[in-house]
Short mmCIF file of C-alpha atoms in Angstrom, two decimals:
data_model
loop_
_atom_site.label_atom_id
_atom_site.label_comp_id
_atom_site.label_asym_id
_atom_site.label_seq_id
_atom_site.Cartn_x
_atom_site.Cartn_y
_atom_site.Cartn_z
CA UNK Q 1 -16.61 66.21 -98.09
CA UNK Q 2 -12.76 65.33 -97.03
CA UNK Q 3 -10.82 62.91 -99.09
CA UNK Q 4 -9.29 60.10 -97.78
CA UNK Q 5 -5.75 60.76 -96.41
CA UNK Q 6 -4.12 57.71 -95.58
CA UNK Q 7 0.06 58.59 -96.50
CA UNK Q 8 2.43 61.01 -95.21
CA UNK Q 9 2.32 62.55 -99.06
CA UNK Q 10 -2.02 63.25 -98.29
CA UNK Q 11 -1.32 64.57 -95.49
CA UNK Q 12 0.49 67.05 -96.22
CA UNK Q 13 -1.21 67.85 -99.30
CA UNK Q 14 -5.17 67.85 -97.52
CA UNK Q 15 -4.58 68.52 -93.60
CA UNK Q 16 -2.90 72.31 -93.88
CA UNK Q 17 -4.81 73.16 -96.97
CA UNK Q 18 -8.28 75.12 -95.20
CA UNK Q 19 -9.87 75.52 -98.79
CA UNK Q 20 -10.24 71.43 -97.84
CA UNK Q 21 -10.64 71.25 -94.66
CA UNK Q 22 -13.08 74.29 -93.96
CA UNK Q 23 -15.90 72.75 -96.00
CA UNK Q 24 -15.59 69.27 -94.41
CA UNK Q 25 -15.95 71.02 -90.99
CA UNK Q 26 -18.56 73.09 -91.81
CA UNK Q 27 -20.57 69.81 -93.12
CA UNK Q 28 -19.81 67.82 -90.20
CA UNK Q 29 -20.75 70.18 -87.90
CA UNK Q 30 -24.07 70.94 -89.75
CA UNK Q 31 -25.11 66.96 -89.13
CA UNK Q 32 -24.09 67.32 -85.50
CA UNK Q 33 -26.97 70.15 -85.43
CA UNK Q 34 -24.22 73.09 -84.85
CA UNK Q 35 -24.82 74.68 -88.91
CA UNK Q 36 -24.13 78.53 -88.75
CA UNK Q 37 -21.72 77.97 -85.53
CA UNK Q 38 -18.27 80.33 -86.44
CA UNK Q 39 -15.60 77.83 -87.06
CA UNK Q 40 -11.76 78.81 -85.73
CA UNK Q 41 -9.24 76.65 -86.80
CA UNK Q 42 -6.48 76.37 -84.00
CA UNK Q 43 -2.93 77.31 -85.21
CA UNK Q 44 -1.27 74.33 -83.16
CA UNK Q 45 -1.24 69.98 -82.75
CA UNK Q 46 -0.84 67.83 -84.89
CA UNK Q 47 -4.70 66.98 -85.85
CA UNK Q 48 -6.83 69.50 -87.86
CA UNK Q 49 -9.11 70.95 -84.67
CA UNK Q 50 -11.49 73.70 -84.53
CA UNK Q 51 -13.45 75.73 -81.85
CA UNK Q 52 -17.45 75.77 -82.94
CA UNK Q 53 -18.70 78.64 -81.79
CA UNK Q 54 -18.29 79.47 -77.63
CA UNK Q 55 -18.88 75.70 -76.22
CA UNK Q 56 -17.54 73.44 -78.33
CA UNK Q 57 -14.17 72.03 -80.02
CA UNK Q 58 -13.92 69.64 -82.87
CA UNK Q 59 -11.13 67.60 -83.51
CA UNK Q 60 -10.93 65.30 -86.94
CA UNK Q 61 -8.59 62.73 -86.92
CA UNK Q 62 -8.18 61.30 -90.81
CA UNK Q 63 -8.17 57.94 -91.58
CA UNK Q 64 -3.99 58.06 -91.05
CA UNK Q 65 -4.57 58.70 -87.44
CA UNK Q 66 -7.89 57.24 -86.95
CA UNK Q 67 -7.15 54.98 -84.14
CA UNK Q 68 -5.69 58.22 -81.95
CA UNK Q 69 -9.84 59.56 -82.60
CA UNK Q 70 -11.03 56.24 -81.05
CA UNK Q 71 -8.14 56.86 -77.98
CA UNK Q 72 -8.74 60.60 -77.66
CA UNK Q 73 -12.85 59.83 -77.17
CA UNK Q 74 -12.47 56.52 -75.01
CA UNK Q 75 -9.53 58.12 -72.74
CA UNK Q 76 -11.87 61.53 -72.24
CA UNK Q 77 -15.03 59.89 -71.60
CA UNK Q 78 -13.46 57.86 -68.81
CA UNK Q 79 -11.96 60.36 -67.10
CA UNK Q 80 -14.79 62.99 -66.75
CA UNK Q 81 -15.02 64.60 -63.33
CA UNK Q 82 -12.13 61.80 -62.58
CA UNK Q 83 -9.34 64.64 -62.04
CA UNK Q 84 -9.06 67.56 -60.14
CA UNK Q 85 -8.86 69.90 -63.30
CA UNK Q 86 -11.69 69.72 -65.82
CA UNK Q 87 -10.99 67.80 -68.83
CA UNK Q 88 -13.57 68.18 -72.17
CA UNK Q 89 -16.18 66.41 -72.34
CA UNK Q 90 -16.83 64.17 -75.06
CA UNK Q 91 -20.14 65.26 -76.83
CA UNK Q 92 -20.09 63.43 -79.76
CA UNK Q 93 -17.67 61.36 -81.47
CA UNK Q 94 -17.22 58.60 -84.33
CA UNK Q 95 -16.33 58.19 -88.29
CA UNK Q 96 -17.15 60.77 -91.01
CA UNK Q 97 -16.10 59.82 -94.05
CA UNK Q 98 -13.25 58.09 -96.24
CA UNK Q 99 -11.51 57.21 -93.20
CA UNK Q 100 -12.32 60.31 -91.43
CA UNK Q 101 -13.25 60.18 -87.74
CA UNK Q 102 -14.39 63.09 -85.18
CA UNK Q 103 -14.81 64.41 -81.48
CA UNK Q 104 -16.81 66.39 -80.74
CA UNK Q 105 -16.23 67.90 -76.94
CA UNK Q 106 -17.15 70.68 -74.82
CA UNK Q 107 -14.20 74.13 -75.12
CA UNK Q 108 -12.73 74.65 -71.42
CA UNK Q 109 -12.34 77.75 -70.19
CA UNK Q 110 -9.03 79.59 -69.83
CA UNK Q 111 -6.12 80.81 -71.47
CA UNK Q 112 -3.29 78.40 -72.53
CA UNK Q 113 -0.18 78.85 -70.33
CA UNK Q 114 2.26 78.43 -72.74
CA UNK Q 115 2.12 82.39 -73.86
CA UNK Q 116 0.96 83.39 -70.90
CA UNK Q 117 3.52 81.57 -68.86
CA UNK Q 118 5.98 85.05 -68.71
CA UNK Q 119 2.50 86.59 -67.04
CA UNK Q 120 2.49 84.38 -64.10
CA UNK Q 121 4.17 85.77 -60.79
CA UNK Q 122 6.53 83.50 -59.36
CA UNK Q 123 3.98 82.53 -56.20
CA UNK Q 124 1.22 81.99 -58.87
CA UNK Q 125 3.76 79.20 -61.31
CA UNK Q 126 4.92 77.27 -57.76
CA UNK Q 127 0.69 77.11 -57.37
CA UNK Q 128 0.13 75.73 -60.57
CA UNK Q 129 2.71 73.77 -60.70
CA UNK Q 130 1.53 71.79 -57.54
CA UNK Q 131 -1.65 71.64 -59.56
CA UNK Q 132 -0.61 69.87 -62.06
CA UNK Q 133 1.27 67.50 -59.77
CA UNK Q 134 -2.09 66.96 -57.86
CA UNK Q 135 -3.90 65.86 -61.02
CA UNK Q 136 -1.12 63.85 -62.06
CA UNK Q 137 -1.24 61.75 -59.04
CA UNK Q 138 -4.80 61.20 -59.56
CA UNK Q 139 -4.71 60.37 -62.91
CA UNK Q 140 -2.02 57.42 -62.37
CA UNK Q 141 -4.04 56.30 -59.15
CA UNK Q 142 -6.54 55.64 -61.68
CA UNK Q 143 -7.61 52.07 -63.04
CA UNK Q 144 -6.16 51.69 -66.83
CA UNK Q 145 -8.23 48.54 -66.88
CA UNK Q 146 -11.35 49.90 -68.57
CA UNK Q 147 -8.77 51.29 -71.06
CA UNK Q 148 -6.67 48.27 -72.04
CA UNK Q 149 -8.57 47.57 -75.77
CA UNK Q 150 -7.74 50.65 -76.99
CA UNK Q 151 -4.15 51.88 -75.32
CA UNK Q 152 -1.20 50.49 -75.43
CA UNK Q 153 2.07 49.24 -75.06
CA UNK Q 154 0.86 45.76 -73.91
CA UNK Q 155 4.19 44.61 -73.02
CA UNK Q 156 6.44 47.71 -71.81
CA UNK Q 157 9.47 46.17 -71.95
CA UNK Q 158 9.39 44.90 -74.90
CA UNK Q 159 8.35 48.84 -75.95
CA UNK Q 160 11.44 49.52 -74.00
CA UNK Q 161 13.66 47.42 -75.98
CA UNK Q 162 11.85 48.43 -79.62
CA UNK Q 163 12.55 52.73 -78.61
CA UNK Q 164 16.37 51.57 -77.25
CA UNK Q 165 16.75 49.68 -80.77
CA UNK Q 166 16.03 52.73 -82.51
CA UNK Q 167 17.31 55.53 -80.25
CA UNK Q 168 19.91 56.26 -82.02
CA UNK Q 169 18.84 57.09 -84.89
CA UNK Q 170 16.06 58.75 -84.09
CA UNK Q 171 18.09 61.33 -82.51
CA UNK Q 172 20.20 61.24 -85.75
CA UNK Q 173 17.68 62.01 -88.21
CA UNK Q 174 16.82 65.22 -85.31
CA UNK Q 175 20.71 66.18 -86.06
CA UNK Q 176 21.98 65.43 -82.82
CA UNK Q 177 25.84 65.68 -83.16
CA UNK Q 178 27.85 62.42 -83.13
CA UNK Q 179 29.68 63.13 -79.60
CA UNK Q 180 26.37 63.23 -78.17
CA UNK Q 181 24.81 60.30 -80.53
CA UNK Q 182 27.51 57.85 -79.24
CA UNK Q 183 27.09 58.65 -75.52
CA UNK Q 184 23.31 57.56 -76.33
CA UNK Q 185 24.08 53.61 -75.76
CA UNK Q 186 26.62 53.02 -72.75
CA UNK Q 187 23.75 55.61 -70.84
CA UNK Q 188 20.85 53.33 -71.44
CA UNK Q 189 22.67 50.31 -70.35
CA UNK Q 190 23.31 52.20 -67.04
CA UNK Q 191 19.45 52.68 -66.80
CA UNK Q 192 17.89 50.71 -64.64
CA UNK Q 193 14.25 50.80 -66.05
CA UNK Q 194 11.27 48.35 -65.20
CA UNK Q 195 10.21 45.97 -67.59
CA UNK Q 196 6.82 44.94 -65.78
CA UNK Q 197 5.87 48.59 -63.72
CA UNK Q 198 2.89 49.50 -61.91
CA UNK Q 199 0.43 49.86 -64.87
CA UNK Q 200 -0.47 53.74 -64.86
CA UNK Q 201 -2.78 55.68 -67.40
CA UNK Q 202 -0.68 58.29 -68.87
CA UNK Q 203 -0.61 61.65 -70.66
CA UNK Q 204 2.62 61.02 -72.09
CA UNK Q 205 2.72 64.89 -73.17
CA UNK Q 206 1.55 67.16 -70.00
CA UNK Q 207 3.25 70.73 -71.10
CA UNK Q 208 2.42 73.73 -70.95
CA UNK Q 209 0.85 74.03 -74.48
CA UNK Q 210 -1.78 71.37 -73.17
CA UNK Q 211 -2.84 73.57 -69.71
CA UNK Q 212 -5.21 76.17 -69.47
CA UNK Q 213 -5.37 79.15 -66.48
CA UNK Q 214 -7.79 81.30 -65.62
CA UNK Q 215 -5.78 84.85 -65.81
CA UNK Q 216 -7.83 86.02 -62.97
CA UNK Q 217 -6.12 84.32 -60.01
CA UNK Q 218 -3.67 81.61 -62.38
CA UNK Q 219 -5.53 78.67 -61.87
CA UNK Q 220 -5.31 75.72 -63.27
CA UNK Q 221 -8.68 75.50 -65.51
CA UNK Q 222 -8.39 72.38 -67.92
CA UNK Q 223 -5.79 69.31 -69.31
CA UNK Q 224 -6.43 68.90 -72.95
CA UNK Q 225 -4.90 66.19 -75.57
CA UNK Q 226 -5.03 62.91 -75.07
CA UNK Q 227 -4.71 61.37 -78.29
CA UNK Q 228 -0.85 60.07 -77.33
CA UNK Q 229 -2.14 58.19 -73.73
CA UNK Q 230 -0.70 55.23 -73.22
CA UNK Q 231 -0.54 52.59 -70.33
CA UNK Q 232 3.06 52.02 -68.66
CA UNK Q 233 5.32 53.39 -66.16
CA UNK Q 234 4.38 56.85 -64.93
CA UNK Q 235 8.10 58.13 -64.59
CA UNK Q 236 7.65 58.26 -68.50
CA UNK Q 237 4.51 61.28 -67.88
CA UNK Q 238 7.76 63.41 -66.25
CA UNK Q 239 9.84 63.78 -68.91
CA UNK Q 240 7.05 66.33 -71.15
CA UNK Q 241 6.53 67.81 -67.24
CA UNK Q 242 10.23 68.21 -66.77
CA UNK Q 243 11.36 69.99 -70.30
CA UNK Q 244 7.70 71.49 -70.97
CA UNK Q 245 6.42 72.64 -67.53
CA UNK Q 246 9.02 73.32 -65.16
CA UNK Q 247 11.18 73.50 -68.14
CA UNK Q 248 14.60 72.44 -65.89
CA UNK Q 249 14.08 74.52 -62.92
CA UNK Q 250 14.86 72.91 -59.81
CA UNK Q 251 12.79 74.47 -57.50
CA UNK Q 252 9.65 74.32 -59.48
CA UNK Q 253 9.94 70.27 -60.25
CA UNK Q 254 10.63 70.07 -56.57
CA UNK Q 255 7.63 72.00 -55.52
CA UNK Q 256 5.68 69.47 -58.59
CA UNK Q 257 6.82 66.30 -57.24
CA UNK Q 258 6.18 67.13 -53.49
CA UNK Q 259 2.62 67.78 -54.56
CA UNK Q 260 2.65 65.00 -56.88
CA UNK Q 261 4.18 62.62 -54.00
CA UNK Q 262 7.42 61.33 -55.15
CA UNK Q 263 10.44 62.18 -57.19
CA UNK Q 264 12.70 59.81 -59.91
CA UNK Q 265 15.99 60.07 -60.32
CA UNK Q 266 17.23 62.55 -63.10
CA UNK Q 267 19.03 59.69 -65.24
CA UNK Q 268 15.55 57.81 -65.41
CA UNK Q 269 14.02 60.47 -66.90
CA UNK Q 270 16.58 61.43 -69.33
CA UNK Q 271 16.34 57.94 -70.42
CA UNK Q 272 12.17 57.91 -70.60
CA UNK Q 273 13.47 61.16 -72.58
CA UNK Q 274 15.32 59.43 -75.10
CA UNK Q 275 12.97 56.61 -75.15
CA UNK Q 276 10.11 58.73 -76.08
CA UNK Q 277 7.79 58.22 -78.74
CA UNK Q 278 8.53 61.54 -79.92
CA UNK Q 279 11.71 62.87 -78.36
CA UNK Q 280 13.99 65.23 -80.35
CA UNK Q 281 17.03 66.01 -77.68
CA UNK Q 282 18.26 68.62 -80.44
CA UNK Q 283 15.37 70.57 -79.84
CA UNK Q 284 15.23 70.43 -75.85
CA UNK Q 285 19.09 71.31 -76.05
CA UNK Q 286 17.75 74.76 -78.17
CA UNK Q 287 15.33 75.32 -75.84
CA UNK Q 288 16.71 74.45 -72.20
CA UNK Q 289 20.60 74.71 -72.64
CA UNK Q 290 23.76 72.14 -72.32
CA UNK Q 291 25.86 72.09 -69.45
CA UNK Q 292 29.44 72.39 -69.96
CA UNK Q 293 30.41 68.94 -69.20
CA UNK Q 294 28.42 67.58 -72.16
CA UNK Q 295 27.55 64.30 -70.89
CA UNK Q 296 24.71 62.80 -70.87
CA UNK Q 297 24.53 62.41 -66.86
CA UNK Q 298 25.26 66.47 -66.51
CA UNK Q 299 22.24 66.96 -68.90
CA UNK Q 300 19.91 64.55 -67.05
CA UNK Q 301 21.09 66.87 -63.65
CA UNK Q 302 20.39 69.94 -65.56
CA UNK Q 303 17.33 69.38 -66.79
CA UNK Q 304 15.47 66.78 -64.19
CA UNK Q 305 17.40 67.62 -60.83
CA UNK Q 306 15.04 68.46 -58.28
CA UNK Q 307 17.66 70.27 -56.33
#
């Protein structure tokens, strides 16, 4: 029912169009035994993913991104009742067609924090902050072992020294202006990063869009996405914590990192930020500010100081 889609120009052609996608759902879910559920396409992510009905959420994953279907099922199966905040839990998953693959996984309750974040009294965002620090701890205490076929950067420094080759100009095709752009390689140098760290699983993109609260109290009710894990260094988790959770306030990465159980140094995680797999500094600039020294050691303070 859903043509293959294996280039950038089928993507965009297939994945946004619904008079596509709709029908392909609708069959899919009709083998899984769900035919009749009401299908809700999310507005947000970058896969095509729908809620089926009260209980369940399916998330299709075309032949272009098929591999991040086989992570997001492997990564959530191993981590049920792992964490101290529910994660879904895989019901089904596995290929469709023409490239096509699926989960299938139970819908968590809650509201997503990122509207509802201007909601949340002061008191309640330093609790769920410490939350989320609490189930990031666990999650890098956990063994990546069981995870090592599927996620990757084997070698993480020589990922380090592939995302410094092209750092650059990734931030130039973002439009990051030149002063900034030319800054970008005398501030790596001064980076001391490790090459061989403690092996941790990783999120890579814990934000705010990907946390759910129960209104009723703001708790933390569910940590959603894992299509981008990885295995590496788990400074790299704090740099979607530090622009999309605490979002460069002091007080609340402090009150994160106490709960998590240690802190990094700001210019390590502005270089993790320029590192990342999908960082865009233009856009964090728009969104968190530039301090007026305009260096890149005065942005690393303002966004990832813990004081």
């Amino acid at each position: 029912m859903l043509p293959p889609v294996d280039t950038d120009e089928e993507w965009d052609a297939v994945v946004p169009d619904e008079s596509v996608m709709r029908p392909g759902a609708e069959d899919l879910c009709a083998r899984l035994g769900l035919a009749g559920e009401p299908l809700t396409r999310f507005p947000d992510g970058s896969q095509p993913v729908y809620a089926v009905g009260d209980e369940h959420v399916l998330k299709l994953f075309p032949g272009a991104a098929a591999e991040d279907g086989i992570t997001e099922g492997r990564v959530l199966s191993y981590l049920q009742g792992r964490l101290p905040v529910a994660t879904p839990q895989v019901r089904e998953s596995g290929p469709y067609e023409n490239g096509w693959r699926y989960v299938l996984m139970s819908r968590l309750p809650g509201r997503n924090l990122a509207p509802a974040w201007d909601l949340v009294p002061q008191a309640d965002r330093e609790r769920l902050v410490t939350e989320t620090g609490e189930a990031l701890a666990v999650l890098h205490s956990l063994d990546p072992g069981p995870l090592e076929d599927v996620l990757g950067p084997g070698d993480w420094g020589a990922f380090l020294d592939g995302r410094r080759a092209g750092a650059v100009e990734q931030q130039r095709t973002r439009g990051l202006p030149d002063r900034w752009l030319e800054q970008i390689p005398d501030f790596l140098a001064s980076v001391s990063l490790p090459r061989a760290p403690q092996r941790s699983l990783l999120h890579t993109e814990v934000m705010r869009q990907h946390l759910l609260v129960d209104p009723d109290g703001w708790r933390l009710t569910g940590l959603f996405d894992f299509e981008p894990a990885m295995i590496g260094d788990r400074a790299y988790d704090f740099v979607a914590v530090g622009l999309f959770v605490t979002r460069g306030d002091p007080k609340l990465l402090a009150r994160l990192t106490e709960s998590y159980g240690r802190t990094f140094e700001p210019t390590v995680l502005l270089a993790y930020t320029l590192l990342h797999v999908y960082s865009n500094l233009p856009w964090y600039m728009r969104e968190l500010g530039v301090p007026a020294e305009g260096t890149l050691p005065s942005l690393a303070q303002a966004w990832f100081a813990t004081t």
